mmCIF file with all atom_site columns, C-alpha atoms in Angstrom:
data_model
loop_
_atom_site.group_PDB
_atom_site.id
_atom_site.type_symbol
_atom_site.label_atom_id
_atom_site.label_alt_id
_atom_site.label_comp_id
_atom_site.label_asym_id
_atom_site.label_entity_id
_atom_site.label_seq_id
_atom_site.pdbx_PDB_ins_code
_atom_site.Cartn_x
_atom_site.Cartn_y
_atom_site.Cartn_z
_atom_site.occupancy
_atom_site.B_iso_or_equiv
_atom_site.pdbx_formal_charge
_atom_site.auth_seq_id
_atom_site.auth_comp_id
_atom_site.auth_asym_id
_atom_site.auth_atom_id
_atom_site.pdbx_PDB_model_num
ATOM 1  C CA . UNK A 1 1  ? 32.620 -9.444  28.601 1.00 0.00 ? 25  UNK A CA 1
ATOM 2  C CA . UNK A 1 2  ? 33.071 -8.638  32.443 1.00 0.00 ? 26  UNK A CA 1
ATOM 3  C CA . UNK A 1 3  ? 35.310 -6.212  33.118 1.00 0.00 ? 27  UNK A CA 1
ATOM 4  C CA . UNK A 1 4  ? 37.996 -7.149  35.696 1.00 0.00 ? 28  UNK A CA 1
ATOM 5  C CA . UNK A 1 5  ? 38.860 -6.040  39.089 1.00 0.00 ? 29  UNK A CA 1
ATOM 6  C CA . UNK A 1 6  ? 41.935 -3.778  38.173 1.00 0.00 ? 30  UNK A CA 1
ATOM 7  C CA . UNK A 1 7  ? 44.489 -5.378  40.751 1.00 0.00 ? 31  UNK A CA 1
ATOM 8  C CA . UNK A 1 8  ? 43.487 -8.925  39.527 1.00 0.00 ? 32  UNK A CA 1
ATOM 9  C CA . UNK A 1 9  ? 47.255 -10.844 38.607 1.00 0.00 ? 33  UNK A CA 1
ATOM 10 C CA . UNK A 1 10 ? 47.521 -11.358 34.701 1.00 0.00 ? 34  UNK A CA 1
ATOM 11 C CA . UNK A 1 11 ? 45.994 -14.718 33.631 1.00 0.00 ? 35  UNK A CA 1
ATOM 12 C CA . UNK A 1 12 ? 42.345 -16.728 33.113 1.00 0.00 ? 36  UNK A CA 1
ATOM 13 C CA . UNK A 1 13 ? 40.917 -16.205 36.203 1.00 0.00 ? 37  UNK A CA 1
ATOM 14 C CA . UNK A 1 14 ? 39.658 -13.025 37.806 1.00 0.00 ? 38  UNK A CA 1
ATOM 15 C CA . UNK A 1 15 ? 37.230 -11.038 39.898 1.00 0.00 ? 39  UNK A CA 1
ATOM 16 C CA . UNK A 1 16 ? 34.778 -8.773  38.072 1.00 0.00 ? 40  UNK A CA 1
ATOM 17 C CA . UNK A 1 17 ? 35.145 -5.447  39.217 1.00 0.00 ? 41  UNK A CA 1
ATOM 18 C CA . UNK A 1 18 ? 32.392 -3.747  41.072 1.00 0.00 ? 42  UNK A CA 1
ATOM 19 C CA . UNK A 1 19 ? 30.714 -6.846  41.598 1.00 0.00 ? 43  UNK A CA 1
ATOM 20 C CA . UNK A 1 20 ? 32.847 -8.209  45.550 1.00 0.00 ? 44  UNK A CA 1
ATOM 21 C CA . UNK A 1 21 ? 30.491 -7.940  48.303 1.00 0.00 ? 45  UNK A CA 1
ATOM 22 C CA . UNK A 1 22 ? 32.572 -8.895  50.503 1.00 0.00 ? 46  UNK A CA 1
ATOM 23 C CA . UNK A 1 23 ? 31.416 -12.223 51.675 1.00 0.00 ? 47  UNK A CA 1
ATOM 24 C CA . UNK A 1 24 ? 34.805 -13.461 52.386 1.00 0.00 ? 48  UNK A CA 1
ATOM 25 C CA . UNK A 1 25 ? 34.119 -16.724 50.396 1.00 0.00 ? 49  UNK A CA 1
ATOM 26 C CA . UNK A 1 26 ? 37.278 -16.325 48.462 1.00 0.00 ? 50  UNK A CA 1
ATOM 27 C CA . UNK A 1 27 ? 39.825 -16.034 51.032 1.00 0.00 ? 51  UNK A CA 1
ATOM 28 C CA . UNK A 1 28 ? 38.476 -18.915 53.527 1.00 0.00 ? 52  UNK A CA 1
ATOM 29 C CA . UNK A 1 29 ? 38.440 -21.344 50.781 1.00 0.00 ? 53  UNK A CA 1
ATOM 30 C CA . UNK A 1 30 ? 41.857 -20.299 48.911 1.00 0.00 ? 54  UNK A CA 1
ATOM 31 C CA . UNK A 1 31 ? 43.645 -17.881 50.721 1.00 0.00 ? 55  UNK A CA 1
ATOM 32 C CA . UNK A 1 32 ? 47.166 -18.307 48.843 1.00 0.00 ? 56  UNK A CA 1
ATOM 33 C CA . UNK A 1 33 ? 44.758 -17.501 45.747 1.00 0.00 ? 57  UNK A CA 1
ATOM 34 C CA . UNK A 1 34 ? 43.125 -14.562 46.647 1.00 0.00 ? 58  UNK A CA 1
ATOM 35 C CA . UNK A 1 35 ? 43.713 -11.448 48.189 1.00 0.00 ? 59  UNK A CA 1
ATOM 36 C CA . UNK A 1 36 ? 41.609 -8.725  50.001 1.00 0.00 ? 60  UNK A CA 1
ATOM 37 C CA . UNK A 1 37 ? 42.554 -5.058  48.557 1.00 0.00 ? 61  UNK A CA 1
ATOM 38 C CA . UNK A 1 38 ? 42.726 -2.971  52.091 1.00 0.00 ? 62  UNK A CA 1
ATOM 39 C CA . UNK A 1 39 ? 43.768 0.015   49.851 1.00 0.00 ? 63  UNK A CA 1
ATOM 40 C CA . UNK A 1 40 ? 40.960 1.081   48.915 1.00 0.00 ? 64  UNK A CA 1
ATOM 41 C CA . UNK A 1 41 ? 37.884 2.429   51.756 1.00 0.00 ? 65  UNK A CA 1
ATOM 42 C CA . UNK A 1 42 ? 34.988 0.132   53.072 1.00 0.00 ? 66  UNK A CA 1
ATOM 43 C CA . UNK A 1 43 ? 33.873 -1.987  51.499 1.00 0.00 ? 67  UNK A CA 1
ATOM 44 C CA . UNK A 1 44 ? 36.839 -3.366  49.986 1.00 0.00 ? 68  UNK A CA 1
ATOM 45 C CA . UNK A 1 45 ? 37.263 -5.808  47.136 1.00 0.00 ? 69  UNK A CA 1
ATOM 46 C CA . UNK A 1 46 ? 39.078 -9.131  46.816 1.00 0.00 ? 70  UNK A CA 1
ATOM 47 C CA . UNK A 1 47 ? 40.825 -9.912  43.808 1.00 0.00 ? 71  UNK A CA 1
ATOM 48 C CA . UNK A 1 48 ? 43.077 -12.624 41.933 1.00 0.00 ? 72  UNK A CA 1
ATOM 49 C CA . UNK A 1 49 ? 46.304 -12.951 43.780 1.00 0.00 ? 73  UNK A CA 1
ATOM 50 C CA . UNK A 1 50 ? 48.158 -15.768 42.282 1.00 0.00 ? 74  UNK A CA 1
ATOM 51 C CA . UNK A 1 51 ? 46.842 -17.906 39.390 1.00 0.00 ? 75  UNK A CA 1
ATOM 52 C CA . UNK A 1 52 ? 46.865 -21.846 39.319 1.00 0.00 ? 76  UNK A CA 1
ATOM 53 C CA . UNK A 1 53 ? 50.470 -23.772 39.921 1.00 0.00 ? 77  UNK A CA 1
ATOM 54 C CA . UNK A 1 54 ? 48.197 -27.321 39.846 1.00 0.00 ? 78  UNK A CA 1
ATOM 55 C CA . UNK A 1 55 ? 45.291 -28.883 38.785 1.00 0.00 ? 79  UNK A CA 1
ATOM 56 C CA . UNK A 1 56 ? 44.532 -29.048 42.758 1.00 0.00 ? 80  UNK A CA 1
ATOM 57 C CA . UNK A 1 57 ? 43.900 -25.528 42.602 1.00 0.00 ? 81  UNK A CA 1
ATOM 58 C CA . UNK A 1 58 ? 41.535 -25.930 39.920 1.00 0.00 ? 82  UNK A CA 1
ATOM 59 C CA . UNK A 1 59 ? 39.738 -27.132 42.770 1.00 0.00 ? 83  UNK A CA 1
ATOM 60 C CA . UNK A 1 60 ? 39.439 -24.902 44.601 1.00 0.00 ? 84  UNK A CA 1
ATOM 61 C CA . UNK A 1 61 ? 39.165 -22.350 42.448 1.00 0.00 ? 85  UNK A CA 1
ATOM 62 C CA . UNK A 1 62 ? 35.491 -24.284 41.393 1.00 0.00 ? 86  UNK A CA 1
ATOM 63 C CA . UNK A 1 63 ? 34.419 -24.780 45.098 1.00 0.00 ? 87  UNK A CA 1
ATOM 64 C CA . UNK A 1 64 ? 34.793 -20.696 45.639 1.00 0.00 ? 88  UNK A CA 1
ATOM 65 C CA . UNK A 1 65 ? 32.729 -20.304 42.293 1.00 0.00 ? 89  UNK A CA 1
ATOM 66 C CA . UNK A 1 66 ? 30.231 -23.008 43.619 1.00 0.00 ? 90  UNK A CA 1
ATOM 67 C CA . UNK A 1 67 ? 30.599 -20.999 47.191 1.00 0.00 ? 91  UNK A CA 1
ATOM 68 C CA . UNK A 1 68 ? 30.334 -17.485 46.421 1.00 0.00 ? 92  UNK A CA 1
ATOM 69 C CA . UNK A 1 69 ? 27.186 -15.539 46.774 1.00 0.00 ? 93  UNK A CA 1
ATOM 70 C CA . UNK A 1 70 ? 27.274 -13.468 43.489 1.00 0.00 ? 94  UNK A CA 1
ATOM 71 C CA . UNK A 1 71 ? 28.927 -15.013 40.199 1.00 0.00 ? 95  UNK A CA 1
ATOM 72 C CA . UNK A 1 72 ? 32.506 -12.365 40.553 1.00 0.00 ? 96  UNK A CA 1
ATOM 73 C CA . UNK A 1 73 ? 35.027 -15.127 39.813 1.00 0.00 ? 97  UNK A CA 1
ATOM 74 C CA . UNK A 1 74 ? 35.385 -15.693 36.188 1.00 0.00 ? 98  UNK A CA 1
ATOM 75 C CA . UNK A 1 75 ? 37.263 -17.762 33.610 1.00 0.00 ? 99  UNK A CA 1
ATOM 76 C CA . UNK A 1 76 ? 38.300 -15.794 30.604 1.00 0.00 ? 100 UNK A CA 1
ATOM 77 C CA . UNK A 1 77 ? 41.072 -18.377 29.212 1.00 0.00 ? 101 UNK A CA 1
ATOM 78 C CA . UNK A 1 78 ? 41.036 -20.784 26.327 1.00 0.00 ? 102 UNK A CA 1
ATOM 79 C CA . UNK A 1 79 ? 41.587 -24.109 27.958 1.00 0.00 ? 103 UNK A CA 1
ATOM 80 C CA . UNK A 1 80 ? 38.858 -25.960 26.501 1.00 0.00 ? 104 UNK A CA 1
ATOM 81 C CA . UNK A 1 81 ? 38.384 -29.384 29.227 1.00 0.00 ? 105 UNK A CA 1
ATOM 82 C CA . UNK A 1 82 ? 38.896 -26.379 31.940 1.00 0.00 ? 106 UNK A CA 1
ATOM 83 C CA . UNK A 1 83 ? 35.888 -24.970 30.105 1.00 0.00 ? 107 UNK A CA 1
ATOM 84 C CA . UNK A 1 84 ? 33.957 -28.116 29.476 1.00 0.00 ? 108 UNK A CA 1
ATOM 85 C CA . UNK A 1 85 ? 34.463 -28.637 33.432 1.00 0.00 ? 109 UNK A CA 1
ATOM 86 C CA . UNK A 1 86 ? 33.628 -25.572 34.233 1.00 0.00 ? 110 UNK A CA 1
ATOM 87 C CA . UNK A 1 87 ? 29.866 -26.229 31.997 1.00 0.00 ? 111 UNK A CA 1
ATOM 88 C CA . UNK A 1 88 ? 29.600 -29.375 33.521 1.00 0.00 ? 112 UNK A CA 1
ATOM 89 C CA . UNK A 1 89 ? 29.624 -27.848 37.279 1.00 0.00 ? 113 UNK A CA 1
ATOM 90 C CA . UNK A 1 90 ? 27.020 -25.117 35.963 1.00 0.00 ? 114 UNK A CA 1
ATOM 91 C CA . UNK A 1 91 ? 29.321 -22.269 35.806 1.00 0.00 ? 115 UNK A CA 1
ATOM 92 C CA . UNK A 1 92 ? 29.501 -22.216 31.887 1.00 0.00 ? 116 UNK A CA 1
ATOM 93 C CA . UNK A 1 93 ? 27.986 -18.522 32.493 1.00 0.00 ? 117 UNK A CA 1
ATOM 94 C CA . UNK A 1 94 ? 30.893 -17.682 34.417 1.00 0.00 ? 118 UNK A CA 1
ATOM 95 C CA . UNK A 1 95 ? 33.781 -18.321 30.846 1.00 0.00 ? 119 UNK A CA 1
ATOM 96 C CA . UNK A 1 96 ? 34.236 -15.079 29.018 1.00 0.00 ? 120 UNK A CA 1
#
């Protein structure tokens, strides 16, 4: 299992640590989702801000895994249709 990015909020979804590159992906897409950690130096990490209120944010939570560069944003909860959609769009890889 991926290990996450420390300042990730508690819940299913989360950033792998190590593994931002900065791209920016998260934040343009869902910016009341995801945060970018300015605490720590250059290059900086984003991370898991707020989890999911609404099945609209599932949304986008799938476009900035189908958007990102590197596979960082993971699903580690037990949902199982959140799971089977998440196979379905190709990101089974991506469910711890």
């Amino acid at each position: 299992m991926a290990e996450p990015y420390p300042r990730n909020v508690p819940g299913p979804f989360y950033i792998e640590n190590e593994c931002c590159i900065t791209c920016g992906v998260p934040m343009d897409i869902a910016p009341d989702l995801f945060t970018w950690d300015e605490q720590i130096p250059y290059p900086g990490h984003c991370f898991v801000s707020r989890q999911l209120a609404n099945s609209g944010e599932f949304d986008l939570m799938l476009e900035v895994m189908k958007c990102m560069e590197v596979d960082c944003l993971r699903y580690r909860g037990d949902d199982l249709a959140l799971r089977a959609r998440l196979a379905r769009e190709g990101h089974k890889d991506q469910c711890d």
